[in-house]
mmCIF file of C-alpha atoms in Angstrom:
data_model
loop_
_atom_site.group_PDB
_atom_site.id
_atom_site.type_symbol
_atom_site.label_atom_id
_atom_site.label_comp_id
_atom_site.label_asym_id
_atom_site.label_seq_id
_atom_site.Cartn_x
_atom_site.Cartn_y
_atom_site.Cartn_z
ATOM 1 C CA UNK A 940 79.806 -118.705 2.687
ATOM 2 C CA UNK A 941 79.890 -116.875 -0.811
ATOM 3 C CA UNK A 942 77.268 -116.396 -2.800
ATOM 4 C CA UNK A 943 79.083 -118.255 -6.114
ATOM 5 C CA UNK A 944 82.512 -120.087 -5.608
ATOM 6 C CA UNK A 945 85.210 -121.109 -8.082
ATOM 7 C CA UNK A 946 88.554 -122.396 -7.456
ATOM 8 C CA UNK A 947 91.020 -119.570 -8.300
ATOM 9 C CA UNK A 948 93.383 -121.269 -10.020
ATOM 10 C CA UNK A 949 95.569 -120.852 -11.773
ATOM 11 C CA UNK A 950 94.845 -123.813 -13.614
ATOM 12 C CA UNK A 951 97.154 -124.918 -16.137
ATOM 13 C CA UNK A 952 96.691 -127.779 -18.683
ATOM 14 C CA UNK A 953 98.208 -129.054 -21.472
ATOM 15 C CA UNK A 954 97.339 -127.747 -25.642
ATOM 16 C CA UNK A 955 94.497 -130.543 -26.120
ATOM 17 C CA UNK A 956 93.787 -131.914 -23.057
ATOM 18 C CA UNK A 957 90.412 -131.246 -21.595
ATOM 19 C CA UNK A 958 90.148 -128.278 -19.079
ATOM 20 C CA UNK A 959 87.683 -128.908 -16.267
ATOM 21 C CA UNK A 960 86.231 -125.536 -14.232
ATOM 22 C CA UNK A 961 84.084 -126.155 -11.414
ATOM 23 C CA UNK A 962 81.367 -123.659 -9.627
ATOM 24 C CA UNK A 963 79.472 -123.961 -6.890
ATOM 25 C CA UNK A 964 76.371 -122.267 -5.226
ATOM 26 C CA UNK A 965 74.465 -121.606 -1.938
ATOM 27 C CA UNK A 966 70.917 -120.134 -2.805
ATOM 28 C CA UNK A 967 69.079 -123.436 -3.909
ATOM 29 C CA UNK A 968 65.798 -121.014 -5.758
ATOM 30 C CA UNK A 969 69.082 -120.141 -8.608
ATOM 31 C CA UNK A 970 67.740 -120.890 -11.405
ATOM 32 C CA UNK A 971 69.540 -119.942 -14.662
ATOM 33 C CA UNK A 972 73.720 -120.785 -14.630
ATOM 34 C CA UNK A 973 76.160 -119.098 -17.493
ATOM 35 C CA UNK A 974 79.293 -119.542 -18.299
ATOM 36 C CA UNK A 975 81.873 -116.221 -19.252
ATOM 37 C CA UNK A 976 85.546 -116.010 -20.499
ATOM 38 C CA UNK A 977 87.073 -112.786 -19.698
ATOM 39 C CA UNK A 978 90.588 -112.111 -21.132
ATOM 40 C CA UNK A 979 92.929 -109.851 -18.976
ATOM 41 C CA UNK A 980 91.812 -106.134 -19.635
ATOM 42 C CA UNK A 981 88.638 -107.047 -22.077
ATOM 43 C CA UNK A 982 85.424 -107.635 -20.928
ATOM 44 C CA UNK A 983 82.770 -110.973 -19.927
ATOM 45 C CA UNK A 984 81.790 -112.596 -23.493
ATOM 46 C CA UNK A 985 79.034 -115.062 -22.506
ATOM 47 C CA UNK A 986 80.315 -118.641 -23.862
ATOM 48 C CA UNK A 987 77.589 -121.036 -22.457
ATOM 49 C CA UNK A 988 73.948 -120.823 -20.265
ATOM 50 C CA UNK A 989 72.471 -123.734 -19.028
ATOM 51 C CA UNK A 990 69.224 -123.798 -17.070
ATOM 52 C CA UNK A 991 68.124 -127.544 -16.480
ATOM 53 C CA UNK A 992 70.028 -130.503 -14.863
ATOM 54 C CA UNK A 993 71.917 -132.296 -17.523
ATOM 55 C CA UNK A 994 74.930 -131.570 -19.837
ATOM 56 C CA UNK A 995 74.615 -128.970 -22.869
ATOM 57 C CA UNK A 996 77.418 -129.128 -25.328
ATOM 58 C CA UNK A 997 78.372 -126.472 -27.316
ATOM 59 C CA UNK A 998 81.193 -127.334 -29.827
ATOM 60 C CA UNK A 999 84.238 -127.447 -28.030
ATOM 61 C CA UNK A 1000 82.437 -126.608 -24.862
ATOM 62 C CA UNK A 1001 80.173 -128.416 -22.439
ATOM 63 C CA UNK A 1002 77.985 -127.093 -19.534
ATOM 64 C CA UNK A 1003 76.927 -129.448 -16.780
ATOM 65 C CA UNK A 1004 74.433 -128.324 -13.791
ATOM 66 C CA UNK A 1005 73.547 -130.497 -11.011
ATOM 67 C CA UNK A 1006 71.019 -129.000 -8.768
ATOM 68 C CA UNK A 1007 70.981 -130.913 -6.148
ATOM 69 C CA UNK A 1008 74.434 -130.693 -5.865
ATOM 70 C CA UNK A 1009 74.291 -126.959 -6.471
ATOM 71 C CA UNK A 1010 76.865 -127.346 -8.864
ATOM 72 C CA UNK A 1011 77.840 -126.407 -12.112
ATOM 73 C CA UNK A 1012 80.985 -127.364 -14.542
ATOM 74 C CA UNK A 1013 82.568 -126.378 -17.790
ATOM 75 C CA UNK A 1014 84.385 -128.549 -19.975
ATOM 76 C CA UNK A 1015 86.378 -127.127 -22.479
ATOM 77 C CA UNK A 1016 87.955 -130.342 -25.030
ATOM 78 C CA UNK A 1017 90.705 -130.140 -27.216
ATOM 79 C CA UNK A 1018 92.060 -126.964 -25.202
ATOM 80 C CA UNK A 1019 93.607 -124.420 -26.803
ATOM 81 C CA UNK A 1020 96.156 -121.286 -26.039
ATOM 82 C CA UNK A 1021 93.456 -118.997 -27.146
ATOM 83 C CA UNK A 1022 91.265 -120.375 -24.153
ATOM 84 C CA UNK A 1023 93.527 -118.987 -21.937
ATOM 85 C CA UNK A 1024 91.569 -116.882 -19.900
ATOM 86 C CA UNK A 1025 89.823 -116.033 -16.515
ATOM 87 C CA UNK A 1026 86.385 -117.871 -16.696
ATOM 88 C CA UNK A 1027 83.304 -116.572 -14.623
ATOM 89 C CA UNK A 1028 80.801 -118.511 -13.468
ATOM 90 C CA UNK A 1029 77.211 -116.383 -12.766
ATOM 91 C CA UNK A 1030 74.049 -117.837 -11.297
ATOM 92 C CA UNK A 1031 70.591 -116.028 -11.514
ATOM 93 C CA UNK A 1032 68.162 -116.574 -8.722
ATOM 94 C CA UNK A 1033 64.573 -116.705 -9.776
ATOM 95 C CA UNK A 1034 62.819 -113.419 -9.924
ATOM 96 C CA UNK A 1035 65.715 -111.464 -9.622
ATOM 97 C CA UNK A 1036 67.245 -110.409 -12.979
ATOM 98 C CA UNK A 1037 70.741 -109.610 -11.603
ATOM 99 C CA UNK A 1038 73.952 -112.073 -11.927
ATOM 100 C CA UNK A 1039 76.163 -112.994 -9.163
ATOM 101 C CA UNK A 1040 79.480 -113.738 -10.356
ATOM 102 C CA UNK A 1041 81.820 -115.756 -8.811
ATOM 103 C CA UNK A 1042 85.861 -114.578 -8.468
ATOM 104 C CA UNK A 1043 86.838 -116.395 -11.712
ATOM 105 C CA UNK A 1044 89.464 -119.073 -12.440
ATOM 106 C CA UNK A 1045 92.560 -118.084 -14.378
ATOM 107 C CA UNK A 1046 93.001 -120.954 -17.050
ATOM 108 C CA UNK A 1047 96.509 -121.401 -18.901
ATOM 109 C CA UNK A 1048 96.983 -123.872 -21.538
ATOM 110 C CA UNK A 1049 100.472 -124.540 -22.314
ATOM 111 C CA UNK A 1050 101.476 -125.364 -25.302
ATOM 112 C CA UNK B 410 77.737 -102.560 -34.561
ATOM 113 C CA UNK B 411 74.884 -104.038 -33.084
ATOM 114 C CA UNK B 412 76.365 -105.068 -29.474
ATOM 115 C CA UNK B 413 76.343 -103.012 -26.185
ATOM 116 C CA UNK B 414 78.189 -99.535 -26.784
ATOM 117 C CA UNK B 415 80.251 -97.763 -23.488
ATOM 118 C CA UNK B 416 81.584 -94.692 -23.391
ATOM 119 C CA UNK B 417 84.026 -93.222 -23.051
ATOM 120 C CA UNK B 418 86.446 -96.227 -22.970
ATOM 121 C CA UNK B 419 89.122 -94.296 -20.400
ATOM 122 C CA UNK B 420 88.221 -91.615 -17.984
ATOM 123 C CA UNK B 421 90.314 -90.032 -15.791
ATOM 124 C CA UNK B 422 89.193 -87.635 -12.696
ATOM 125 C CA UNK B 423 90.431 -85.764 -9.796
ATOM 126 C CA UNK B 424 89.266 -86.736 -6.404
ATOM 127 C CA UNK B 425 85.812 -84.732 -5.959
ATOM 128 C CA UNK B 426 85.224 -84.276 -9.638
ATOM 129 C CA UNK B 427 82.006 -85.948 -11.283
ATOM 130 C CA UNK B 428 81.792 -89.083 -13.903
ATOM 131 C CA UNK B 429 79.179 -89.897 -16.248
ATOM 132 C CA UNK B 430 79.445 -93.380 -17.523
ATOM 133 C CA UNK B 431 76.995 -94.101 -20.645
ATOM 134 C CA UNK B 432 75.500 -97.120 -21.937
ATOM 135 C CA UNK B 433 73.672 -98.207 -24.889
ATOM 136 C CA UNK B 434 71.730 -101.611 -25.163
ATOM 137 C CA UNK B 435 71.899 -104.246 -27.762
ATOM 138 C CA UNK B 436 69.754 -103.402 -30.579
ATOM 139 C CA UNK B 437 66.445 -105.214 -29.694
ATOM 140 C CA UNK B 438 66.991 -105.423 -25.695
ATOM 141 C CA UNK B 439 65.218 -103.145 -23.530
ATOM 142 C CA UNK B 440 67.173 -104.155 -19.757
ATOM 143 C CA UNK B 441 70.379 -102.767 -18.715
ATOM 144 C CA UNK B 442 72.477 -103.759 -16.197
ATOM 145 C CA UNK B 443 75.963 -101.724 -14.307
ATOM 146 C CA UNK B 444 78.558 -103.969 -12.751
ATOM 147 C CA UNK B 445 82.202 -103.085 -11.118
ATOM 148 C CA UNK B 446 84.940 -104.547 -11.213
ATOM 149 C CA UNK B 447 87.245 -103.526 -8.511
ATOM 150 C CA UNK B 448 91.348 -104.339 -9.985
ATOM 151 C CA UNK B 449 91.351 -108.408 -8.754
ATOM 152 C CA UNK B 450 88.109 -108.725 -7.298
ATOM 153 C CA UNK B 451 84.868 -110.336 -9.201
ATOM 154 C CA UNK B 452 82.038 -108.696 -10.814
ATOM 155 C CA UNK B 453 79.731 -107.008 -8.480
ATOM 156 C CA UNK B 454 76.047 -106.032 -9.787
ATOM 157 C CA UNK B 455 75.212 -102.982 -8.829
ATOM 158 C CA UNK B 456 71.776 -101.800 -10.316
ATOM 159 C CA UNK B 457 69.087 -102.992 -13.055
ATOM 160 C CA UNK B 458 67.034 -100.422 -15.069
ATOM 161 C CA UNK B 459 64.512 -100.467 -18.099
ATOM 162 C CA UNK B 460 63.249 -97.524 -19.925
ATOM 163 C CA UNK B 461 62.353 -94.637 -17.357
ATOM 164 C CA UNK B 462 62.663 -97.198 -14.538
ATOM 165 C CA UNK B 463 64.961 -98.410 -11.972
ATOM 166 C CA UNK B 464 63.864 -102.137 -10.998
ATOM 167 C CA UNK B 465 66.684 -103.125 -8.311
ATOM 168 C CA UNK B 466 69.610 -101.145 -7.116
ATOM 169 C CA UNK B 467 70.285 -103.509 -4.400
ATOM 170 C CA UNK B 468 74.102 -103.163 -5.365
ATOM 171 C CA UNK B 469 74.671 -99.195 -5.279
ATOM 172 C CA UNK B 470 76.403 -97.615 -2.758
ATOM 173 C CA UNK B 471 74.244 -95.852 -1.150
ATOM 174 C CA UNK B 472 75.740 -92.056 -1.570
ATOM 175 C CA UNK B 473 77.385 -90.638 -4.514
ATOM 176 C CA UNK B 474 76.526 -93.075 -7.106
ATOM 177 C CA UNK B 475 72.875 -93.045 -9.343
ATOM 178 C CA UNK B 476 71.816 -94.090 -12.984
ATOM 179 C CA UNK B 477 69.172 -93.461 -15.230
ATOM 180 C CA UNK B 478 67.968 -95.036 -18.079
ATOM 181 C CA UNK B 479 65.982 -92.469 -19.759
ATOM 182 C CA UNK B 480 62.947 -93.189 -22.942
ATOM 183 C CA UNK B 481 65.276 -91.535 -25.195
ATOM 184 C CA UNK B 482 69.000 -91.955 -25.581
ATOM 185 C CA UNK B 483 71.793 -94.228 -23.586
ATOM 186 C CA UNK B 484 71.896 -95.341 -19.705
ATOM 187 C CA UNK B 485 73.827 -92.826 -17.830
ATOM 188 C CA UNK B 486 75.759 -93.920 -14.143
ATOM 189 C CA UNK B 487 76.714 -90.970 -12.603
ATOM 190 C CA UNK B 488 79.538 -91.024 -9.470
ATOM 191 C CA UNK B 489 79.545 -87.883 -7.938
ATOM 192 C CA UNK B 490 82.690 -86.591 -6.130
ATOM 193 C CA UNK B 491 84.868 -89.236 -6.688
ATOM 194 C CA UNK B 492 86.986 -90.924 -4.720
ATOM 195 C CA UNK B 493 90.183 -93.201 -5.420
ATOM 196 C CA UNK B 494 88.481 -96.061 -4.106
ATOM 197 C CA UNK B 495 85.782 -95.938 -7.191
ATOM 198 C CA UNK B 496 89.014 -96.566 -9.815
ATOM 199 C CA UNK B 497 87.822 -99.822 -11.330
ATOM 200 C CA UNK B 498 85.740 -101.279 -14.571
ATOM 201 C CA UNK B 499 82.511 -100.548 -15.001
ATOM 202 C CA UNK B 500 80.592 -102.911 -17.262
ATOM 203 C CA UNK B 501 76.785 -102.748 -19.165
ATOM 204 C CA UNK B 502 75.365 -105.400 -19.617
ATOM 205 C CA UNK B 503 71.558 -105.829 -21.713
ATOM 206 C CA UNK B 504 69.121 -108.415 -22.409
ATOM 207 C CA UNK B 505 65.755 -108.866 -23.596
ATOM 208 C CA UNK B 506 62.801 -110.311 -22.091
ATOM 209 C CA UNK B 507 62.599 -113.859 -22.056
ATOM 210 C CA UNK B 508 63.556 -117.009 -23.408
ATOM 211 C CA UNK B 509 67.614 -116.971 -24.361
ATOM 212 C CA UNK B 510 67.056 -113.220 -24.868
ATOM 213 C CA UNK B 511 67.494 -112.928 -21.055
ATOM 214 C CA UNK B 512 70.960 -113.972 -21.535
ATOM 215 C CA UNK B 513 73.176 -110.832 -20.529
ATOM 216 C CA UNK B 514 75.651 -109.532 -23.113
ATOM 217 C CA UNK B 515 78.643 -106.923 -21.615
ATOM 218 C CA UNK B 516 79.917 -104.082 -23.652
ATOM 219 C CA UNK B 517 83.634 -103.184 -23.558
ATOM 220 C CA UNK B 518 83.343 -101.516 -20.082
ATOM 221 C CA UNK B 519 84.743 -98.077 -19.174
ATOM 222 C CA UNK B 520 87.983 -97.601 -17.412
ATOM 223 C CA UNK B 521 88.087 -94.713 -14.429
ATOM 224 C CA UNK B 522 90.734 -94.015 -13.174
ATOM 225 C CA UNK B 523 90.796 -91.270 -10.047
ATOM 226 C CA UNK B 524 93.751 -89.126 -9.778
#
């Protein structure tokens, strides 16, 4: 089983619909969860971090992590074609400093 | 520009030749991280270092590759002899210490490309 796992995609949804990624993980000690877009040929710019159960909203965005579940979302409202994009999701085990990323889901909004 | 500086951008090498890869943090973070990014595959850590110090290189290969992070001046990851196989991305990443600081921040990455 991997480490960090994310439905490939691609995932397409409509301009201003709400785009839903999903994430999963297998070490239950992770402790800190981010959220990156990556667009094809640029590199990871770090859109959300969450690190308690809950939801955290950041304007358009929202981050939910569910620990038990060992499971972590991002909701992106009011999509956009500029949010099309490969999104990462990276979990941090405690006392380790290093990220494991997951493969990424290719999101297309269509406009 | 205050955010994580690569360079070069683009480097291209013969098979067997040597690359030096070279990071500089965020202003204000003292932790750097290298990562690869093989062409469609994920991220892949490969080793964490502060000032004169590496703290886990639990994802370097274990010949040909090393990095230093040296009290003065950038991060340097060194591949030695390359081979085709090591043509991917290689990203920094830095943070600080604690609190939202230890969120990581990427610079643009550096491009190799063996020939």
């Amino acid at each position: 089983q991997k480490e960090v796992e994310q439905n490939s995609g691609p995932l397409s949804v409509p301009e201003g619909a709400i785009a839903s990624l999903n994430c999963t993980y297998s070490d239950r000690v992770s402790q800190s969860f981010f959220w990156y877009r990556q667009y094809s040929g640029k590199s990871p710019e770090l859109i959300m971090s969450i690190y308690s159960n809950g939801d955290k909203e950041d304007g358009r965005f929202t981050a939910q992590l569910n620990k038990a579940s060992q499971y972590v979302s991002l909701l992106i409202r009011d999509s956009q074609p500029s949010d099309s994009a490969t999104y990462l999701c990276a979990v941090q085990i405690q006392g380790a400093q290093k990220l494991v990323f997951g493969q990424g889901t290719r999101l297309t909004i269509n406009p | 520009n205050a955010g994580v500086m690569q360079n070069p951008r683009h480097l291209v090498r013969r098979r067997g030749q040597e690359a030096r890869l070279r990071c500089s943090p965020m202003k204000g973070h003292s932790h750097v991280y290298w990562y690869r990014q093989l062409p469609e595959e994920g991220l892949k850590f490969m080793v964490y270092l502060q000032k004169e110090n590496i703290i886990d290189e639990s994802g370097m290969p274990k010949e040909r590759f090393s990095a230093e992070f040296p009290k003065e001046g950038p991060s340097i990851l060194r591949i030695q002899q390359v081979v085709r196989g090591d043509s991917a991305a290689y990203f920094c990443a830095s943070s600080g210490t604690s609190g939202r600081t230890r969120e990581q921040y990427f610079g643009p990455g550096t491009r190799l490309t063996v020939t």
